[in-house]
Short mmCIF file of C-alpha atoms in Angstrom, two decimals:
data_model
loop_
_atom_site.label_atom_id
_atom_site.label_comp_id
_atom_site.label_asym_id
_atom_site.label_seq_id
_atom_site.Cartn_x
_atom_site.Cartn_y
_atom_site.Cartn_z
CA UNK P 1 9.46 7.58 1.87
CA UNK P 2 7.90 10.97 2.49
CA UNK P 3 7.99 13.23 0.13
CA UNK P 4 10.59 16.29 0.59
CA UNK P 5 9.03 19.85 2.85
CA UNK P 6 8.74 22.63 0.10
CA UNK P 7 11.26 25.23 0.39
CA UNK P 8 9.12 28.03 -0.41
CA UNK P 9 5.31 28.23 -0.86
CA UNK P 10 3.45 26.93 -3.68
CA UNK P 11 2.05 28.88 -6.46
CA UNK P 12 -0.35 27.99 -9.22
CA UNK P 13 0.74 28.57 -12.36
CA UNK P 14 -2.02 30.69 -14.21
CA UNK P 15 0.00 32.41 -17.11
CA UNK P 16 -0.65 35.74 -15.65
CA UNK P 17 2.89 36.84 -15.84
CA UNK P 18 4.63 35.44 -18.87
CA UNK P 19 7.17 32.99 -18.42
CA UNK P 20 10.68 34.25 -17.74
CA UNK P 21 13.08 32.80 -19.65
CA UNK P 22 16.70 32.94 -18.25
CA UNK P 23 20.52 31.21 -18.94
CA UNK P 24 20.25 28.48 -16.85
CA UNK P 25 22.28 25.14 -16.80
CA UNK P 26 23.66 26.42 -20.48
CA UNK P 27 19.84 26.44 -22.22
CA UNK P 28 16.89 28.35 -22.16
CA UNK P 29 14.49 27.13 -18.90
CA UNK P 30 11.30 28.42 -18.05
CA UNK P 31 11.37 29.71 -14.65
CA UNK P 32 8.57 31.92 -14.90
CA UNK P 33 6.35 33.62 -12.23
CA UNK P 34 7.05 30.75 -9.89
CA UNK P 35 9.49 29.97 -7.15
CA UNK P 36 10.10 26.97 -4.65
CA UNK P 37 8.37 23.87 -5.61
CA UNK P 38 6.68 25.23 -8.96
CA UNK P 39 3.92 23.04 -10.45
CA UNK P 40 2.52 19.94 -8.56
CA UNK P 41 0.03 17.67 -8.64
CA UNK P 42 -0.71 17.35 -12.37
CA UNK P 43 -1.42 20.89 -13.13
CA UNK P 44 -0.98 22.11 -16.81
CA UNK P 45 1.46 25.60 -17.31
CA UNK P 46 -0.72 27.52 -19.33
CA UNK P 47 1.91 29.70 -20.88
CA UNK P 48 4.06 26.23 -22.10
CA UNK P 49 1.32 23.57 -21.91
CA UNK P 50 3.64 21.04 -20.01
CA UNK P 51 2.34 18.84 -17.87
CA UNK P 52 4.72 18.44 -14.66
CA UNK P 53 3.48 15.33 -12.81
CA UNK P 54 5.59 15.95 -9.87
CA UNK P 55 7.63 18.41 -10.80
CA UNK P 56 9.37 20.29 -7.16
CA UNK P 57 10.41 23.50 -9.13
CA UNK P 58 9.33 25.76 -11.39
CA UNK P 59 9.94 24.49 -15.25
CA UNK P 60 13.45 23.32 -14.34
CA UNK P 61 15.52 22.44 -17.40
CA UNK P 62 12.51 21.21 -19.00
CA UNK P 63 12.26 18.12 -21.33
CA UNK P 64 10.16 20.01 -23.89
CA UNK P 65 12.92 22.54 -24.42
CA UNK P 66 15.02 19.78 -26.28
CA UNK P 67 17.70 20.40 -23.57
CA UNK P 68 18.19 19.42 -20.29
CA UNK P 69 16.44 16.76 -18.54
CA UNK P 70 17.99 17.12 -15.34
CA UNK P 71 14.87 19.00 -13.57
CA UNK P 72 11.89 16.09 -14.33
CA UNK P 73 14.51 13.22 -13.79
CA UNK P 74 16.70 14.29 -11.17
CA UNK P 75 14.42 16.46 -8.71
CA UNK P 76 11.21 16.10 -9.67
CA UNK P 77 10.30 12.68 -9.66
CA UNK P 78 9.34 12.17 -13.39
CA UNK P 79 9.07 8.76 -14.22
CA UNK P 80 8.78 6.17 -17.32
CA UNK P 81 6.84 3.93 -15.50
CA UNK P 82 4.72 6.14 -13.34
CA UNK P 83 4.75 7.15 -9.91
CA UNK P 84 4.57 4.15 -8.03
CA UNK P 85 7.61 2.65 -9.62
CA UNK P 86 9.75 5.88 -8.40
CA UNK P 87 8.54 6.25 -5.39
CA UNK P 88 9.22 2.07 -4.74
CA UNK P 89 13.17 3.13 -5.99
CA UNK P 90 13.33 6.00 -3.43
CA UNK P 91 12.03 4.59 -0.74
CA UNK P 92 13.54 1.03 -0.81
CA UNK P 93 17.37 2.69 -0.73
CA UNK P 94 18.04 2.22 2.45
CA UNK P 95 17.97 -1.83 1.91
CA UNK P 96 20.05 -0.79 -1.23
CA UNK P 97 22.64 0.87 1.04
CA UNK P 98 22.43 -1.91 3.53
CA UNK P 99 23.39 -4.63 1.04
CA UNK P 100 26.37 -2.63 0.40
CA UNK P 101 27.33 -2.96 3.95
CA UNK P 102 26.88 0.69 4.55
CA UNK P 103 25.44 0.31 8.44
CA UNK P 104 28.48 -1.47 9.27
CA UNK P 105 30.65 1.70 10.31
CA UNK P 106 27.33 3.53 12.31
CA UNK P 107 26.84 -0.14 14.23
CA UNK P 108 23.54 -0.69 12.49
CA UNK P 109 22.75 2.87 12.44
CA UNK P 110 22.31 3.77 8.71
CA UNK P 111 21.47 7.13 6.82
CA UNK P 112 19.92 7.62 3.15
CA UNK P 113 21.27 10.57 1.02
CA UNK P 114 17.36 11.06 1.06
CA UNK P 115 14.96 12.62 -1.64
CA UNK P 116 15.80 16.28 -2.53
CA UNK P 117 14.29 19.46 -3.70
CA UNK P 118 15.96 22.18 -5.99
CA UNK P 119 14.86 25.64 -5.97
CA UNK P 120 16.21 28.45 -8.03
CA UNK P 121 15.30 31.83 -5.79
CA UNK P 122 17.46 34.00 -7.91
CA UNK P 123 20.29 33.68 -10.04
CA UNK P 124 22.04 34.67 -6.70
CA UNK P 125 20.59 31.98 -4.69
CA UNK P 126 19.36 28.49 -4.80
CA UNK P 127 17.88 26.38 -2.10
CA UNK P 128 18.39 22.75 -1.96
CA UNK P 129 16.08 20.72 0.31
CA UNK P 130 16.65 17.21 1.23
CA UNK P 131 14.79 14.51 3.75
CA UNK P 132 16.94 11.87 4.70
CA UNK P 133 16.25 8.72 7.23
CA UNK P 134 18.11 6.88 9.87
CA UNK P 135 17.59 3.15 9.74
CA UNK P 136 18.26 1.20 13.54
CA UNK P 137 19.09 -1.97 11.46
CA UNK P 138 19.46 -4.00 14.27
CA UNK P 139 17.12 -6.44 15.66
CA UNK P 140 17.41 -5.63 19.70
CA UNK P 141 19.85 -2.92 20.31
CA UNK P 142 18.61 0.54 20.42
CA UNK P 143 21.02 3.22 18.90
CA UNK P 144 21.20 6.73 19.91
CA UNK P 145 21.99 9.36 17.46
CA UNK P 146 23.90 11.93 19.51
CA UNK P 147 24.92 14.24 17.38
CA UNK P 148 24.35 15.71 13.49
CA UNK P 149 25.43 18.22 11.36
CA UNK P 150 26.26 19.22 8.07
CA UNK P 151 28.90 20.71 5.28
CA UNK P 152 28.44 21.46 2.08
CA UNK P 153 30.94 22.52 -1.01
CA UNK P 154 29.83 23.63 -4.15
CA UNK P 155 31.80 22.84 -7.73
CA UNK P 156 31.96 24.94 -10.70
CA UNK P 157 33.37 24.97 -13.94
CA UNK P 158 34.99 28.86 -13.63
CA UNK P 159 36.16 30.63 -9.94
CA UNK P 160 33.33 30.76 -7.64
CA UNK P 161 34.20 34.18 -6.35
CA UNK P 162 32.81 34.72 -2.97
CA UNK P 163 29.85 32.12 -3.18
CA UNK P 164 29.41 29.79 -0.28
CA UNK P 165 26.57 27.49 0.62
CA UNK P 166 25.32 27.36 4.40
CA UNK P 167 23.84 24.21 5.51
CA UNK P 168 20.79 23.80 8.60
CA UNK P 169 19.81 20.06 9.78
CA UNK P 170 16.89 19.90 11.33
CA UNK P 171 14.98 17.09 12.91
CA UNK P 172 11.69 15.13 11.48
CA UNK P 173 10.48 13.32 14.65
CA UNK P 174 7.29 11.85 14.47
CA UNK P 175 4.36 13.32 16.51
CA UNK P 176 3.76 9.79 18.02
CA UNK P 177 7.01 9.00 18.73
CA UNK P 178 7.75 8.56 22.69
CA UNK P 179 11.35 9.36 21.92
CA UNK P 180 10.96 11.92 19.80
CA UNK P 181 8.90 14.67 21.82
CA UNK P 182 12.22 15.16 23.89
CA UNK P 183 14.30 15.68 20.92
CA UNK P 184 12.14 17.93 18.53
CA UNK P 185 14.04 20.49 16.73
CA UNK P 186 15.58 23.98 18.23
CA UNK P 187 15.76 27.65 17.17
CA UNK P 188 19.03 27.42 18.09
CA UNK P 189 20.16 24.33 15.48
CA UNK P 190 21.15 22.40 18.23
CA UNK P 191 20.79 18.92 17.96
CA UNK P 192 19.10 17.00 20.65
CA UNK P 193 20.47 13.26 21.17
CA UNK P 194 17.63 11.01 19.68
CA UNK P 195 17.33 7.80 20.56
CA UNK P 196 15.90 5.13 17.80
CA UNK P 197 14.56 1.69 18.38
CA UNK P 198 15.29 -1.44 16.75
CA UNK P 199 14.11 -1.90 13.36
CA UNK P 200 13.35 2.21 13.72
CA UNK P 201 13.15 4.84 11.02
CA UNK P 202 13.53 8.79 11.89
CA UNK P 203 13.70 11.65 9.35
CA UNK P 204 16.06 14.15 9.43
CA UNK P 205 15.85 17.89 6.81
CA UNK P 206 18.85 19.02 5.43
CA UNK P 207 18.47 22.85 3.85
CA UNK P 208 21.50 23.95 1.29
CA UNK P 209 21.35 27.60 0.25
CA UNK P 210 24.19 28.58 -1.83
CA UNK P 211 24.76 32.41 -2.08
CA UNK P 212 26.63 33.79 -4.73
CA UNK P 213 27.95 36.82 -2.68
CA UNK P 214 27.40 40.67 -2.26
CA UNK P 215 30.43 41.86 -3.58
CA UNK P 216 30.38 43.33 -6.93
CA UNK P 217 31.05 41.41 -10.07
CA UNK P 218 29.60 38.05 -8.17
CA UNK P 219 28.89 35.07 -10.71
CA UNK P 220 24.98 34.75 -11.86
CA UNK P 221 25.06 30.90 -10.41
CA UNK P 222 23.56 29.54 -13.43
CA UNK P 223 26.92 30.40 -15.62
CA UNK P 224 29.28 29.03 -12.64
CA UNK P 225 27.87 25.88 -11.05
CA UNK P 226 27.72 22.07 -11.58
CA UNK P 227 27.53 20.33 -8.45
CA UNK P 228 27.16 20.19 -4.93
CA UNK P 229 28.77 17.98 -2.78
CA UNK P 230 27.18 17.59 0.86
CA UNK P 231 28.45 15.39 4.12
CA UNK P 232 26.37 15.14 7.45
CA UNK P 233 28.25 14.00 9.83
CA UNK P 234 26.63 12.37 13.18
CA UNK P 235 27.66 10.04 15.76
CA UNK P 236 26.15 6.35 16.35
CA UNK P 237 26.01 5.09 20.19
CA UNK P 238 24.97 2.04 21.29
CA UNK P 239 25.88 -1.60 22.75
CA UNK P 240 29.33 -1.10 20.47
CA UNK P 241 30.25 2.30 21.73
CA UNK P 242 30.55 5.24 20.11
CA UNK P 243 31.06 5.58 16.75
CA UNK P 244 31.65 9.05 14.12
CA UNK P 245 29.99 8.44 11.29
CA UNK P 246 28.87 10.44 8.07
CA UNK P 247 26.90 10.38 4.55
CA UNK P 248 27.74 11.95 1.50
CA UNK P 249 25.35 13.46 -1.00
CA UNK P 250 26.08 14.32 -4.45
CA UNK P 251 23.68 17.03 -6.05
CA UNK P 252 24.08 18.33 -9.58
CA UNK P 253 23.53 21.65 -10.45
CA UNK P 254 23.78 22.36 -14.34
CA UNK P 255 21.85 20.00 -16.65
CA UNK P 256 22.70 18.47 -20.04
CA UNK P 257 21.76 19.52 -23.58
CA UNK P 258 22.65 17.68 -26.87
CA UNK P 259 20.36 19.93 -28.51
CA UNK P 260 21.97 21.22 -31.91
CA UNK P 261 24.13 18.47 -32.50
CA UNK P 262 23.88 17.06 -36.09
CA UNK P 263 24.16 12.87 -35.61
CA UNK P 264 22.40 12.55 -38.97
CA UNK P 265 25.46 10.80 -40.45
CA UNK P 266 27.17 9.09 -37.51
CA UNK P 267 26.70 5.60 -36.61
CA UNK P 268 28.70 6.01 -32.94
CA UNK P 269 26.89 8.97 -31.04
CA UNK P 270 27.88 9.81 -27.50
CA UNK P 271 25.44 10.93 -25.59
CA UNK P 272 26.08 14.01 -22.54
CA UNK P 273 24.22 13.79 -19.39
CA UNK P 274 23.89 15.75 -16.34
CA UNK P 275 26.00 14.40 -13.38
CA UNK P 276 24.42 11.42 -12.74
CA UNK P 277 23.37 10.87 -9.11
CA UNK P 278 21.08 8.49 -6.69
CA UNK P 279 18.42 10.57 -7.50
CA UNK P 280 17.82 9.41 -10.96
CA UNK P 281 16.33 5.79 -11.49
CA UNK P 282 18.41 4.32 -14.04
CA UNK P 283 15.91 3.22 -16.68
CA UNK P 284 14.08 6.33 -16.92
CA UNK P 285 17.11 8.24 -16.85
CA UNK P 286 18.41 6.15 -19.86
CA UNK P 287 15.45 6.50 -21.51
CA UNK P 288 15.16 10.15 -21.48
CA UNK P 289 18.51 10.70 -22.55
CA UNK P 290 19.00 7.79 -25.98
CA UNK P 291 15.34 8.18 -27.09
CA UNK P 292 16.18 11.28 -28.90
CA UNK P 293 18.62 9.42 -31.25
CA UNK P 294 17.29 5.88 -31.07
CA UNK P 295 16.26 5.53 -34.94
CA UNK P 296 15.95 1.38 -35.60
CA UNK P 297 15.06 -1.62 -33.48
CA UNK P 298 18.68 -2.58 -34.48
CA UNK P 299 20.36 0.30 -33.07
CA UNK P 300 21.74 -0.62 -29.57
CA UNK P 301 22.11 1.93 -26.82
CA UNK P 302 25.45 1.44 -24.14
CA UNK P 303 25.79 2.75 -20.95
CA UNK P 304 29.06 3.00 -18.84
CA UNK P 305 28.48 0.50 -15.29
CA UNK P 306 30.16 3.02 -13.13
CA UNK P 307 27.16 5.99 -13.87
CA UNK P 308 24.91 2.83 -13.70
CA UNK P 309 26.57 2.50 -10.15
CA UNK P 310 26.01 5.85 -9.31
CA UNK P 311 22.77 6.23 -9.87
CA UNK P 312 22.07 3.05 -7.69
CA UNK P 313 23.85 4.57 -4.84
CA UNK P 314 26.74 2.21 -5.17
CA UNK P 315 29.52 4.71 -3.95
CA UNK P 316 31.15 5.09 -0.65
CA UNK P 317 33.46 7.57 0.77
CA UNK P 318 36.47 5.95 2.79
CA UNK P 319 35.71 7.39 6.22
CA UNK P 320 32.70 5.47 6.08
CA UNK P 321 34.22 2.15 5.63
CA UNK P 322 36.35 0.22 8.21
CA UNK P 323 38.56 -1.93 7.08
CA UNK P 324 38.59 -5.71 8.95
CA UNK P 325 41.28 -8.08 9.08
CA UNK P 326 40.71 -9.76 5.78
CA UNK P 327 40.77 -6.67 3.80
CA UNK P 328 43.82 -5.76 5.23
CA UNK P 329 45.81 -8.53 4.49
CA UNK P 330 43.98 -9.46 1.32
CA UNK P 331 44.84 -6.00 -0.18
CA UNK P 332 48.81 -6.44 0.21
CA UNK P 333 48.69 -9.02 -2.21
CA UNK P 334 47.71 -6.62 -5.35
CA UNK P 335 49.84 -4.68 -7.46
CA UNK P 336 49.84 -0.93 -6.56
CA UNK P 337 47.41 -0.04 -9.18
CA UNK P 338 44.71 -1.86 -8.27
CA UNK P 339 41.70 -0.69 -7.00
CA UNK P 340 42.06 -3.69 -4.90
CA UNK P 341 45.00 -2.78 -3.61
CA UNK P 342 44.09 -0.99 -0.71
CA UNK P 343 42.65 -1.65 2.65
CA UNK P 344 39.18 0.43 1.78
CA UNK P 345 38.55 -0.83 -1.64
CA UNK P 346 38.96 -4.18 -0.14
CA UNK P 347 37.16 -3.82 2.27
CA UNK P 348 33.78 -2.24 0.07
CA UNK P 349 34.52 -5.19 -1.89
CA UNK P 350 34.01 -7.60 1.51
CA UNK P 351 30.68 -5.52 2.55
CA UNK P 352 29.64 -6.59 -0.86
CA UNK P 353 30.38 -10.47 -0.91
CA UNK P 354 31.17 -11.07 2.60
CA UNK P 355 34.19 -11.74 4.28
CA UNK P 356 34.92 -15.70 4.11
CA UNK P 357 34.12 -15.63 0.44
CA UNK P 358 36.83 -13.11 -0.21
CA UNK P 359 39.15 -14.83 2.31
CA UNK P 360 38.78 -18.05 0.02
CA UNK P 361 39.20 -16.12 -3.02
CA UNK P 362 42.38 -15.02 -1.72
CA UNK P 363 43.85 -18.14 -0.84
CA UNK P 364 42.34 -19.73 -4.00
CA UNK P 365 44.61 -16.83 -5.82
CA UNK P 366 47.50 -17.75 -3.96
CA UNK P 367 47.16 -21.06 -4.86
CA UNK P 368 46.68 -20.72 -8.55
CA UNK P 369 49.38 -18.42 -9.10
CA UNK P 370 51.93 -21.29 -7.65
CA UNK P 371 51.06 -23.38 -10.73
CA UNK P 372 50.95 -20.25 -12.98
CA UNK P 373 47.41 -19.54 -13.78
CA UNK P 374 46.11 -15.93 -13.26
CA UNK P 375 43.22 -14.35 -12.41
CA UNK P 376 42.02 -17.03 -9.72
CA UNK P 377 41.17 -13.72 -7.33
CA UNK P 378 38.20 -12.76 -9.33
CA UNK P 379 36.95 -15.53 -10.49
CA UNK P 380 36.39 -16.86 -7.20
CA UNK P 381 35.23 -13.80 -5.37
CA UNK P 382 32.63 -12.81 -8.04
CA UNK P 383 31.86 -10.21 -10.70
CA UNK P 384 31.98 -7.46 -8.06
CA UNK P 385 35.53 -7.69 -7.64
CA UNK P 386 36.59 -6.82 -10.83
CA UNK P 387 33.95 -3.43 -11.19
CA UNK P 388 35.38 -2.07 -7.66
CA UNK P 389 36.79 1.41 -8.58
CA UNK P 390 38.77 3.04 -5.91
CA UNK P 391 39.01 6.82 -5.22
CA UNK P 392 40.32 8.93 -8.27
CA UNK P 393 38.26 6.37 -10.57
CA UNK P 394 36.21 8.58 -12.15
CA UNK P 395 34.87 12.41 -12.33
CA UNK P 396 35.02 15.10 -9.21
CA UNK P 397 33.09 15.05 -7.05
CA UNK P 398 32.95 11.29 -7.38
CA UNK P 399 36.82 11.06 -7.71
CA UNK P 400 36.86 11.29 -3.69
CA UNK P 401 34.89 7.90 -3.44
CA UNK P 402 35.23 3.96 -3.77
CA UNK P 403 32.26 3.31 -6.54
CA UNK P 404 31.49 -0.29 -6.53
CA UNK P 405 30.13 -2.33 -9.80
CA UNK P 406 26.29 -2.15 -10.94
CA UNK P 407 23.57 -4.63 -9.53
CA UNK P 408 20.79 -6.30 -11.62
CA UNK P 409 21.94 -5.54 -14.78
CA UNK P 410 20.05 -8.13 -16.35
CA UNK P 411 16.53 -6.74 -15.17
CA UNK P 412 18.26 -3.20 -16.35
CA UNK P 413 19.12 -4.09 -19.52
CA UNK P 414 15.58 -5.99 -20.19
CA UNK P 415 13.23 -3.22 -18.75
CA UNK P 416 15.72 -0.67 -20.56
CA UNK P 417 15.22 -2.44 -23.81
CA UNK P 418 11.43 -3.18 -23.39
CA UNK P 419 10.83 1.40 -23.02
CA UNK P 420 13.48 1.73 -25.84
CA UNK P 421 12.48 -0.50 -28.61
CA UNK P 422 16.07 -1.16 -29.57
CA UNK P 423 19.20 -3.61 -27.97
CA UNK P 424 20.74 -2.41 -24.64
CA UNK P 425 24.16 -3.15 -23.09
CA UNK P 426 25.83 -2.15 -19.91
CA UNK P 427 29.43 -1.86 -20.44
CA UNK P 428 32.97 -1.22 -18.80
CA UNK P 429 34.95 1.01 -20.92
CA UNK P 430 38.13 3.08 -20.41
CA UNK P 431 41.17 3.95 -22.32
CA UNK P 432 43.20 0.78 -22.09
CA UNK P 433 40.45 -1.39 -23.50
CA UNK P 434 42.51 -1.14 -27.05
CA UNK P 435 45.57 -2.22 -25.79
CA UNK P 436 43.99 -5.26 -24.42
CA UNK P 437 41.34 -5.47 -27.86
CA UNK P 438 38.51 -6.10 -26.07
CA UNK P 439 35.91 -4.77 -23.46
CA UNK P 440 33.97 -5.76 -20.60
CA UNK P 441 30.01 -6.35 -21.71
CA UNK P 442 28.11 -6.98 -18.61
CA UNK P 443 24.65 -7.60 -19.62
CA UNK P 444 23.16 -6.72 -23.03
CA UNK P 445 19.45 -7.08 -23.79
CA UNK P 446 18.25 -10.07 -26.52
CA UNK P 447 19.81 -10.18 -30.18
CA UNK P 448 22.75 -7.68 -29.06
CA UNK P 449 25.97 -8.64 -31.16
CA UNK P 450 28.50 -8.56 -28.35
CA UNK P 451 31.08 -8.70 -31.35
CA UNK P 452 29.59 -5.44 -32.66
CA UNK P 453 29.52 -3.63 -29.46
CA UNK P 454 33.17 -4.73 -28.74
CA UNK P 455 34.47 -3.42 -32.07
CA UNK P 456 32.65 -0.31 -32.18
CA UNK P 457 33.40 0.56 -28.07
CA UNK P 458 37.29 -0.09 -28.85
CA UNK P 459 38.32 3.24 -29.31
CA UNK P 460 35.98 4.30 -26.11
CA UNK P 461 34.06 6.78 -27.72
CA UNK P 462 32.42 8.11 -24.60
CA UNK P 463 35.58 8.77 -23.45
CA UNK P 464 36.34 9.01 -19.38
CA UNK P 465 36.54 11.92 -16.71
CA UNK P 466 34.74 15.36 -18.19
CA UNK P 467 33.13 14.65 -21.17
CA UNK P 468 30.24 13.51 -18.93
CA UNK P 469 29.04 11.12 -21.88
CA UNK P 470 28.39 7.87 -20.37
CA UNK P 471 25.70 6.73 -22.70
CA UNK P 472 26.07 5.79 -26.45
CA UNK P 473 24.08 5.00 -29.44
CA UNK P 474 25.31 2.32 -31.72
CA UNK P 475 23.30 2.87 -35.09
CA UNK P 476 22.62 0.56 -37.97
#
């Protein structure tokens, strides 16, 4: 996958203006004398003596502060296994989408929430750049993409006052593309219909620029913000028809510090993060966050398998599933407060496993509740079907989406465990996992005491929703 246009022109950071140091995501970042993509390239900031690898902007939120981590992890690229390994996990998410059944609603026609840049221009304005690509999935049909646009809403933690954020989409054609020199991008915005071939890939630029206002007394962003929530909407034609379709991007905007907490004495330690999104490959992300307070081989670090979802991609919005026959009659058969229970989280459950193996599933749980055994559903249709969580599952902006259940958990929990040193489990958690006395463990690395974990993760000390803790240390 390409890497994301620069918003603003690069400079070199020489230390010739000192380093500016403002209230940004809640901590002290370096911002400095630099705007737009900030240091690149393995350069050294003389003033701080960091080396960002890849870094898009300017210092953001930092590592070496001992707050946030948001800016190397999120937006610029830093990884623990180097830059091949991240590049692999952003480019290969469009097959990740795909096995979710994502291209189903566009008729093969499938778009990535893309690789993204964040640049602070002033505490009045950031710009958030992202390159996104449309997958023909198909093997013969050719799919036109007729229309695209884009909306964007910003979420903050006090009233926003008059800020807005504006959003242009602008097509990446390739030079050498026959289709592509008659659909090359407009002054005007205007989207010309593109037509991709099968097996195709086209890149599209989405530019966010949220404005806090002119009027007096408008919020510094910084103080305000935590998220952005974007949706392009474009339209699929093809053998099939035509077909609205759209992609949602999550984008957080105010980073994570546990810095000045005093865990000396606890043994349970919930760990904050920034609002986890696809952006941040899980193991580095984990790592970056439970190093800090990892103190013994025997301590075990937990995360939650919903933000393990998240940051896989593993979340879909309901307009962008279409519910089939199976789902819909399957889903009548679930109490009301299931996430089962209705026709789109049935139906993200079928793009999952497929449709005959949930239509067995669903006659095997007919079946077994007629001689009073429970439970038949999931155990026949797989693990997945018990980690769907519908819309209102978990924290805005996510609360608008159907988040399905973590993949490769196994290979998680081993690689997490191999960069950590310690025991690693992935967990589901919430606040009725004391009435039933126990939880669900998912995978947990070699010599993990799933007794331990379950006893300690009773009384869900992460808790759910705001607290935005989805990772915890278990010390010896």
């Amino acid at each position: 996958m390409a890497a994301p246009m620069a918003v603003a022109r690069r400079r070199r950071c020489d230390g010739a203006t000192p380093c500016v140091l403002v209230a940004f995501w809640g901590l002290g970042v370096r911002l400095g004398h630099v705007r737009g993509r900030g240091i690149g390239g393995g350069q050294v900031c003389a003033p701080c003596g960091v080396r960002a690898r890849r870094a898009r902007h300017a210092h953001a939120a930092a590592a070496h502060d001992g707050g946030s981590v948001i800016g190397d992890l999120t937006y610029g690229g830093r990884d623990t296994y180097g830059d091949t390994h991240m590049e692999d996990w952003r480019a290969n998410e469009w097959k990740r989408l795909q096995a979710m059944g994502a291209a189903r609603a566009g008729n093969g026609l499938l778009l990535t929430r893309g690789t993204w840049d964040f640049s602070t221009l002033t505490q009045k304005q950031y710009v958030l750049t992202g390159v996104l690509e449309f997958w023909n999935t198909t093997n013969r049909s050719e799919l036109f993409v007729t229309e695209c646009d884009a909306t964007a809403r910003v979420l903050g933690s006090a009233p926003l006052g008059g800020a807005s954020a504006r959003v242009d989409v602008l097509p990446m054609h390739a030079d050498d593309d026959d289709y592509g020199v008659d659909a090359m991008e407009r002054n005007d915005g205007y989207w010309v219909a593109y037509i991709l071939k099968a097996g195709g890939m086209t890149r599209v630029r989405v530019t966010v620029t949220v404005d806090a206002g002119a009027e007096d007394g408008a919020p510094n962003l910084p103080d305000v913000l935590e998220s952005c929530a974007v949706r392009i909407r474009y339209v699929s034609y093809g053998p099939k028809g035509r077909r609205e379709c759209s992609q949602h991007v999550v984008l957080p905007l105010r980073g994570a510090t546990n810095a000045g907490a005093n865990y000396d004495g606890s043994t349970v330690i919930p760990v904050k993060t920034h609002l986890l999104c696809h952006l941040d490959e899980p193991v580095s992300t984990l790592v970056a966050y439970a190093k800090p307070f990892v103190r013994s081989p025997e301590d075990v670090v937990t995360i939650g398998e919903s933000p393990l979802a998240l940051m896989q991609g593993r979340y879909r919005h309901p307009e962008t599933v279409v519910p089939g026959l199976v789902a819909r009659a399957s889903c009548r058969l679930f109490q009301p407060t299931s996430s089962l229970a209705t026709a789109c989280g049935m139906q993200s459950l079928v793009d999952a496993v497929g449709a005959r193996r949930v239509a067995f599933a669903t006659l095997g749980g007919i079946a077994s509740r007629l001689v009073m055994v429970r439970g038949g559903f999931y155990r026949l249709a797989g693990r997945q079907a018990r980690l769907v969580d519908d819309v209102t599952g978990t924290l805005a902006p996510y609360d608008q989406f159907i988040c399905l259940g973590p993949t490769d958990v196994d290979d998680f929990v081993r690689l997490a465990s191999e960069q950590l040193g310690c025991g690693v489990a992935v967990v589901d958690v919430n606040d009725l996992s004391h009435q039933k006395g126990t939880i669900h463990i998912l995978a947990s690395s070699q010599g993990v005491s799933s007794l331990d974990v379950n006893e300690r993760l009773l009384s869900n000390p992460a808790g759910n929703g705001a607290q935005q803790t989805p990772i915890v240390v278990l010390r010896k």
